[in-house]
Amino acid sequence: MTRMEAGTGAEARLSAGAEPVRVTRSGPAPILVTGAPRSGSTWVGNVLALDPRSAYIHEPFNKDCPDGRCRARFSGAFTYVTRENEEPYLAPLADTLAWKYSPAAELRRLREPVSRRRPLSRDLARLVRDYSYFETMRRRGQRVILKDPLAIFSADWIAERFDARVVVVIRHPAAFIASLRAAGWQRVRFGIFSGQPRLMEDRLAPYRAAVAAAEAEMPDGVSAGALLWNLVHHHIALLREEHPDWIFVRHEDLSRAPESGFREIFTRLGLDFSEDVRSGLARFTSGGAALSKRSIFGTARRTMRNSRDSIALFRERLTPEELARIRDETGPLWQKFYSDADW
């Protein structure tokens, strides 16, 4: 499934006034799972991939994504792709969504003179692993579950060009900021937004002054996180108005009632919420010990969680003063998604 082929030349590009043209493909539509970083998109994406006819792809919009998985080069986070600037991204992402791994692109990247965080032998082992995974999924015709919070500002483009179904995960601003702190992500380079004038004009114009101020004087972790939450969730609020057919789900609602919440999402996406999926979901939502498990390449698995315990964890990680600041700095936007009782 999900065979996609990008056109070449004029067929692969659209002028500003052209009619929407989707990339040719066959089989069920890919599924994009997105939202702000640290909002549970990895958890949601992996649960959806429990459907035996589906499989998971991790963050092709991340500049650290191996070139073999996606040949597109994204210079920074939150790239805003539209029909006007799509040319460098269209064919590479079409290949990714068609399970077409590129060993040649990966080998070229490995030959680049950059400092290594791990031995070449491990990178080559990853190449073999990823190629085998993509090729197996391609031959089986698996439906793509594309998880990428960094694609949130390009969700419209992905939905239009690849006929993708979209799931957007929303998270409470205090929980989002507490999770950023726990991950050690205390600084945000807001130039990634101001350096994209079309993004600022089309989607983030109300925050132009706030972004400029944050660039001039880096705010502390609480204020930086609050501004980042505002930017992403302002865009999400617009998407919710523009796309009533998309799935918008709060992290907290899924955490409180994962089985009923995911069953509804599976049904809307045409996925099979089987007994095996239900059992797998239980493993993804109830095991704190599983958080310590690591993959063969040393990456901690972060998708296993005690989902109920995660809802109120921000009250332990943040002081009352910090909570008051977050509430003030994200208001009134937070009221589009949450009530007073959620604080």
Short mmCIF file of C-alpha atoms in Angstrom, two decimals:
data_model
loop_
_atom_site.label_atom_id
_atom_site.label_comp_id
_atom_site.label_asym_id
_atom_site.label_seq_id
_atom_site.Cartn_x
_atom_site.Cartn_y
_atom_site.Cartn_z
CA MET A 1 0.00 0.00 0.00
CA THR A 2 0.92 3.63 -0.04
CA ARG A 3 2.78 3.53 -3.30
CA MET A 4 3.55 7.14 -4.19
CA GLU A 5 5.30 8.51 -7.20
CA ALA A 6 6.22 12.17 -7.56
CA GLY A 7 5.96 13.69 -11.01
CA THR A 8 8.98 15.15 -12.73
CA GLY A 9 9.57 18.55 -14.24
CA ALA A 10 6.43 20.63 -14.49
CA GLU A 11 4.33 17.76 -13.13
CA ALA A 12 6.24 17.83 -9.84
CA ARG A 13 5.75 21.57 -9.30
CA LEU A 14 2.74 23.78 -8.87
CA SER A 15 2.63 27.47 -9.51
CA ALA A 16 0.93 29.75 -7.00
CA GLY A 17 -2.30 29.79 -8.98
CA ALA A 18 -2.48 26.12 -9.96
CA GLU A 19 -5.22 23.78 -8.90
CA PRO A 20 -4.31 21.36 -6.06
CA VAL A 21 -2.70 18.21 -7.44
CA ARG A 22 -2.08 15.20 -5.22
CA VAL A 23 0.86 12.89 -5.64
CA THR A 24 -0.25 9.72 -7.43
CA ARG A 25 -0.52 6.76 -5.08
CA SER A 26 -2.54 3.63 -4.48
CA GLY A 27 -3.81 2.04 -1.29
CA PRO A 28 -5.03 3.54 1.97
CA ALA A 29 -4.04 7.10 2.82
CA PRO A 30 -1.02 7.68 5.05
CA ILE A 31 -1.69 9.01 8.54
CA LEU A 32 0.18 12.03 9.91
CA VAL A 33 0.38 12.29 13.72
CA THR A 34 1.56 15.72 14.77
CA GLY A 35 1.22 18.47 17.39
CA ALA A 36 3.72 20.32 19.56
CA PRO A 37 6.88 18.47 20.62
CA ARG A 38 6.50 16.71 23.99
CA SER A 39 2.75 16.38 23.45
CA GLY A 40 2.52 12.61 23.15
CA SER A 41 2.67 12.26 19.36
CA THR A 42 5.23 9.44 19.65
CA TRP A 43 2.91 7.58 22.01
CA VAL A 44 -0.09 8.08 19.72
CA GLY A 45 1.85 7.16 16.58
CA ASN A 46 3.16 3.93 18.06
CA VAL A 47 -0.28 2.93 19.31
CA LEU A 48 -1.80 3.49 15.86
CA ALA A 49 0.99 1.37 14.38
CA LEU A 50 -0.26 -1.56 16.47
CA ASP A 51 -2.74 -2.13 13.64
CA PRO A 52 -1.12 -5.07 11.83
CA ARG A 53 -1.61 -3.43 8.43
CA SER A 54 0.26 -0.27 9.47
CA ALA A 55 3.82 0.71 10.37
CA TYR A 56 5.59 3.67 11.92
CA ILE A 57 7.96 6.27 10.44
CA HIS A 58 9.73 8.67 12.80
CA GLU A 59 10.16 12.41 12.12
CA PRO A 60 11.35 12.92 8.54
CA PHE A 61 11.11 16.71 9.12
CA ASN A 62 13.80 16.44 11.81
CA LYS A 63 17.13 17.68 10.44
CA ASP A 64 18.78 14.70 12.18
CA CYS A 65 16.63 12.18 10.31
CA PRO A 66 18.92 9.83 8.36
CA ASP A 67 18.95 10.66 4.67
CA GLY A 68 18.13 7.07 3.79
CA ARG A 69 14.72 7.43 5.42
CA CYS A 70 14.04 10.84 3.88
CA ARG A 71 16.28 12.59 1.35
CA ALA A 72 14.82 16.05 2.03
CA ARG A 73 17.20 18.38 3.85
CA PHE A 74 15.40 20.51 6.44
CA SER A 75 17.63 23.32 7.68
CA GLY A 76 15.74 23.89 10.93
CA ALA A 77 12.72 22.95 12.98
CA PHE A 78 9.11 23.62 11.99
CA THR A 79 9.68 24.07 8.27
CA TYR A 80 6.62 25.60 6.60
CA VAL A 81 6.12 23.78 3.31
CA THR A 82 3.51 25.00 0.84
CA ARG A 83 2.89 24.44 -2.86
CA GLU A 84 5.06 27.48 -3.55
CA ASN A 85 8.25 26.10 -1.95
CA GLU A 86 7.62 22.35 -2.16
CA GLU A 87 10.12 21.38 -4.85
CA PRO A 88 13.02 20.31 -2.55
CA TYR A 89 10.65 18.27 -0.39
CA LEU A 90 8.00 16.73 -2.63
CA ALA A 91 9.84 13.81 -4.26
CA PRO A 92 11.86 12.88 -1.13
CA LEU A 93 8.78 12.74 1.08
CA ALA A 94 6.87 10.85 -1.61
CA ASP A 95 9.61 8.20 -1.53
CA THR A 96 9.47 8.04 2.27
CA LEU A 97 5.72 7.54 2.22
CA ALA A 98 6.13 4.83 -0.41
CA TRP A 99 8.62 2.98 1.83
CA LYS A 100 11.45 3.72 -0.62
CA TYR A 101 14.66 3.76 1.40
CA SER A 102 17.73 5.37 -0.25
CA PRO A 103 21.01 3.61 0.64
CA ALA A 104 22.86 5.94 -1.76
CA ALA A 105 21.63 9.06 0.03
CA GLU A 106 22.54 7.59 3.41
CA LEU A 107 26.04 6.63 2.27
CA ARG A 108 26.58 10.15 0.90
CA ARG A 109 25.62 11.61 4.26
CA LEU A 110 27.94 9.23 6.10
CA ARG A 111 30.85 10.39 3.94
CA GLU A 112 30.33 14.04 4.87
CA PRO A 113 33.08 15.50 7.11
CA VAL A 114 31.04 15.95 10.27
CA SER A 115 31.83 15.02 13.86
CA ARG A 116 30.43 11.67 14.90
CA ARG A 117 28.56 10.87 18.06
CA ARG A 118 28.91 7.17 17.42
CA PRO A 119 31.19 4.87 15.40
CA LEU A 120 30.76 4.45 11.65
CA SER A 121 30.04 0.78 12.24
CA ARG A 122 26.91 1.70 14.17
CA ASP A 123 25.73 4.06 11.42
CA LEU A 124 26.21 1.29 8.87
CA ALA A 125 24.32 -1.11 11.09
CA ARG A 126 21.49 1.43 11.28
CA LEU A 127 21.51 1.68 7.47
CA VAL A 128 21.07 -2.08 7.15
CA ARG A 129 18.35 -2.11 9.80
CA ASP A 130 16.41 0.78 8.25
CA TYR A 131 16.71 -0.56 4.70
CA SER A 132 15.43 -3.95 5.82
CA TYR A 133 12.54 -2.33 7.70
CA PHE A 134 11.48 -0.10 4.80
CA GLU A 135 11.77 -2.89 2.26
CA THR A 136 9.75 -5.27 4.41
CA MET A 137 7.02 -2.67 4.95
CA ARG A 138 6.97 -1.85 1.22
CA ARG A 139 6.55 -5.49 0.23
CA ARG A 140 3.80 -6.00 2.79
CA GLY A 141 2.01 -2.85 1.60
CA GLN A 142 1.81 -1.41 5.11
CA ARG A 143 -0.09 1.81 5.73
CA VAL A 144 2.25 4.61 6.83
CA ILE A 145 1.88 6.12 10.30
CA LEU A 146 4.04 9.24 9.97
CA LYS A 147 4.80 10.76 13.36
CA ASP A 148 6.32 14.24 13.28
CA PRO A 149 5.61 17.25 15.52
CA LEU A 150 8.06 19.29 13.44
CA ALA A 151 5.67 18.88 10.49
CA ILE A 152 2.83 20.69 12.28
CA PHE A 153 3.13 23.82 10.12
CA SER A 154 3.23 21.68 6.96
CA ALA A 155 0.26 19.50 7.88
CA ASP A 156 -1.97 21.24 5.31
CA TRP A 157 0.56 20.53 2.57
CA ILE A 158 1.00 16.89 3.56
CA ALA A 159 -2.77 16.37 3.69
CA GLU A 160 -3.27 17.99 0.29
CA ARG A 161 -0.35 16.55 -1.64
CA PHE A 162 -0.44 13.02 -0.21
CA ASP A 163 -4.13 12.74 0.68
CA ALA A 164 -3.05 12.09 4.26
CA ARG A 165 -5.34 11.72 7.25
CA VAL A 166 -4.22 13.95 10.12
CA VAL A 167 -4.26 13.45 13.88
CA VAL A 168 -3.26 16.49 15.95
CA VAL A 169 -2.35 15.99 19.63
CA ILE A 170 -3.00 18.90 22.01
CA ARG A 171 -1.36 19.21 25.42
CA HIS A 172 -1.93 21.46 28.43
CA PRO A 173 0.57 24.36 28.43
CA ALA A 174 1.85 23.64 31.94
CA ALA A 175 2.32 19.93 31.15
CA PHE A 176 4.07 20.88 27.91
CA ILE A 177 6.50 23.24 29.68
CA ALA A 178 7.13 20.75 32.50
CA SER A 179 7.94 18.10 29.90
CA LEU A 180 10.34 20.48 28.11
CA ARG A 181 12.11 21.03 31.42
CA ALA A 182 12.32 17.31 32.15
CA ALA A 183 13.90 16.77 28.72
CA GLY A 184 16.39 19.60 29.25
CA TRP A 185 14.91 21.71 26.42
CA GLN A 186 15.06 25.10 28.12
CA ARG A 187 16.14 27.29 25.21
CA VAL A 188 14.25 27.95 21.99
CA ARG A 189 15.81 29.67 18.99
CA PHE A 190 12.85 31.73 17.82
CA GLY A 191 14.71 32.65 14.66
CA ILE A 192 13.37 29.38 13.24
CA PHE A 193 10.03 31.21 13.03
CA SER A 194 11.09 34.76 12.12
CA GLY A 195 13.42 33.31 9.49
CA GLN A 196 10.35 32.04 7.64
CA PRO A 197 8.55 35.27 6.61
CA ARG A 198 5.73 33.41 4.86
CA LEU A 199 5.03 31.38 8.01
CA MET A 200 4.91 34.53 10.12
CA GLU A 201 2.63 36.26 7.62
CA ASP A 202 0.28 33.35 6.96
CA ARG A 203 -0.05 31.74 10.38
CA LEU A 204 1.74 33.59 13.18
CA ALA A 205 1.21 37.30 12.49
CA PRO A 206 -0.32 38.02 15.96
CA TYR A 207 2.95 36.87 17.56
CA ARG A 208 5.36 38.84 15.38
CA ALA A 209 6.30 41.27 18.17
CA ALA A 210 6.63 38.52 20.79
CA VAL A 211 8.92 36.49 18.55
CA ALA A 212 11.09 39.55 17.82
CA ALA A 213 11.36 40.31 21.55
CA ALA A 214 12.31 36.71 22.33
CA GLU A 215 15.02 36.83 19.68
CA ALA A 216 16.43 40.08 21.09
CA GLU A 217 16.53 38.85 24.68
CA MET A 218 16.25 35.13 25.30
CA PRO A 219 13.48 34.51 27.87
CA ASP A 220 13.81 32.00 30.66
CA GLY A 221 12.59 28.46 30.25
CA VAL A 222 9.04 29.14 31.43
CA SER A 223 8.46 32.12 29.14
CA ALA A 224 10.21 30.48 26.19
CA GLY A 225 8.04 27.39 26.61
CA ALA A 226 4.91 29.50 26.94
CA LEU A 227 5.68 31.37 23.71
CA LEU A 228 6.44 28.13 21.86
CA TRP A 229 3.15 26.65 23.11
CA ASN A 230 1.34 29.77 21.93
CA LEU A 231 2.87 29.65 18.45
CA VAL A 232 2.07 25.99 17.86
CA HIS A 233 -1.37 26.01 19.46
CA HIS A 234 -2.43 29.23 17.75
CA HIS A 235 -1.75 27.37 14.51
CA ILE A 236 -3.61 24.30 15.83
CA ALA A 237 -6.62 26.47 16.69
CA LEU A 238 -6.66 27.74 13.10
CA LEU A 239 -6.35 24.19 11.75
CA ARG A 240 -9.27 23.06 13.91
CA GLU A 241 -11.45 25.74 12.34
CA GLU A 242 -10.21 25.03 8.82
CA HIS A 243 -10.35 21.21 8.96
CA PRO A 244 -13.32 19.93 10.98
CA ASP A 245 -12.73 16.51 9.40
CA TRP A 246 -9.28 16.15 11.00
CA ILE A 247 -8.86 14.45 14.37
CA PHE A 248 -7.90 16.77 17.23
CA VAL A 249 -7.36 15.02 20.55
CA ARG A 250 -6.14 16.21 23.93
CA HIS A 251 -3.29 14.21 25.44
CA GLU A 252 -5.08 14.31 28.79
CA ASP A 253 -8.29 12.78 27.43
CA LEU A 254 -6.40 9.87 25.89
CA SER A 255 -4.47 9.41 29.14
CA ARG A 256 -7.64 9.25 31.24
CA ALA A 257 -9.45 6.80 29.00
CA PRO A 258 -6.97 5.30 26.53
CA GLU A 259 -9.06 2.36 25.37
CA SER A 260 -12.21 4.29 24.48
CA GLY A 261 -10.22 7.23 23.13
CA PHE A 262 -8.02 5.16 20.85
CA ARG A 263 -10.92 2.95 19.78
CA GLU A 264 -12.68 6.04 18.42
CA ILE A 265 -9.52 7.23 16.62
CA PHE A 266 -8.97 3.78 15.11
CA THR A 267 -12.56 3.71 13.86
CA ARG A 268 -12.33 7.15 12.27
CA LEU A 269 -9.08 6.23 10.51
CA GLY A 270 -10.28 2.85 9.29
CA LEU A 271 -7.83 0.97 11.51
CA ASP A 272 -8.62 -2.32 13.23
CA PHE A 273 -8.93 -2.03 17.01
CA SER A 274 -8.50 -5.77 17.55
CA GLU A 275 -7.95 -7.69 20.76
CA ASP A 276 -4.21 -7.72 19.99
CA VAL A 277 -4.29 -3.94 19.65
CA ARG A 278 -6.18 -3.61 22.93
CA SER A 279 -3.56 -5.75 24.68
CA GLY A 280 -0.74 -3.77 23.10
CA LEU A 281 -2.35 -0.51 24.19
CA ALA A 282 -2.46 -1.77 27.77
CA ARG A 283 1.31 -2.31 27.60
CA PHE A 284 1.79 1.22 26.24
CA THR A 285 -0.20 2.86 29.04
CA SER A 286 0.47 1.01 32.27
CA GLY A 287 4.15 0.12 32.61
CA GLY A 288 6.56 2.51 34.30
CA ALA A 289 9.33 -0.10 34.30
CA ALA A 290 9.28 -0.22 30.51
CA LEU A 291 10.56 3.36 30.36
CA SER A 292 14.06 2.06 31.08
CA LYS A 293 14.15 -0.21 28.04
CA ARG A 294 16.53 0.82 25.27
CA SER A 295 16.69 0.03 21.60
CA ILE A 296 19.61 -1.83 20.04
CA PHE A 297 21.12 1.53 19.07
CA GLY A 298 20.94 3.00 22.55
CA THR A 299 17.90 5.24 22.14
CA ALA A 300 15.60 5.24 25.14
CA ARG A 301 12.08 4.14 24.34
CA ARG A 302 9.74 6.89 25.59
CA THR A 303 6.40 5.51 24.47
CA MET A 304 5.59 3.33 27.47
CA ARG A 305 3.94 5.24 30.29
CA ASN A 306 1.51 5.13 33.18
CA SER A 307 -0.93 7.33 31.30
CA ARG A 308 -3.10 8.41 34.24
CA ASP A 309 -0.11 9.42 36.34
CA SER A 310 1.20 11.65 33.54
CA ILE A 311 -1.82 13.98 33.59
CA ALA A 312 -1.06 15.87 36.79
CA LEU A 313 2.71 15.41 36.84
CA PHE A 314 3.24 19.08 35.93
CA ARG A 315 1.98 20.12 39.38
CA GLU A 316 4.96 18.31 40.92
CA ARG A 317 7.50 19.73 38.47
CA LEU A 318 6.38 23.38 38.56
CA THR A 319 5.97 25.81 41.43
CA PRO A 320 2.68 27.65 42.06
CA GLU A 321 4.38 30.84 40.89
CA GLU A 322 5.45 29.18 37.64
CA LEU A 323 1.97 27.82 37.07
CA ALA A 324 0.52 31.30 37.53
CA ARG A 325 2.99 32.71 34.99
CA ILE A 326 2.20 30.01 32.45
CA ARG A 327 -1.52 30.56 32.85
CA ASP A 328 -1.06 34.29 32.33
CA GLU A 329 1.39 34.04 29.41
CA THR A 330 -0.66 31.49 27.47
CA GLY A 331 -4.00 33.18 28.09
CA PRO A 332 -6.49 33.57 26.55
CA LEU A 333 -5.36 30.93 24.02
CA TRP A 334 -5.42 28.09 26.54
CA GLN A 335 -9.15 28.70 27.02
CA LYS A 336 -9.73 27.42 23.47
CA PHE A 337 -8.61 23.98 24.64
CA TYR A 338 -8.92 23.81 28.45
CA SER A 339 -11.03 25.04 31.36
CA ASP A 340 -10.18 26.43 34.80
CA ALA A 341 -10.60 22.94 36.22
CA ASP A 342 -7.64 21.70 34.18
CA TRP A 343 -5.22 23.89 36.17
#
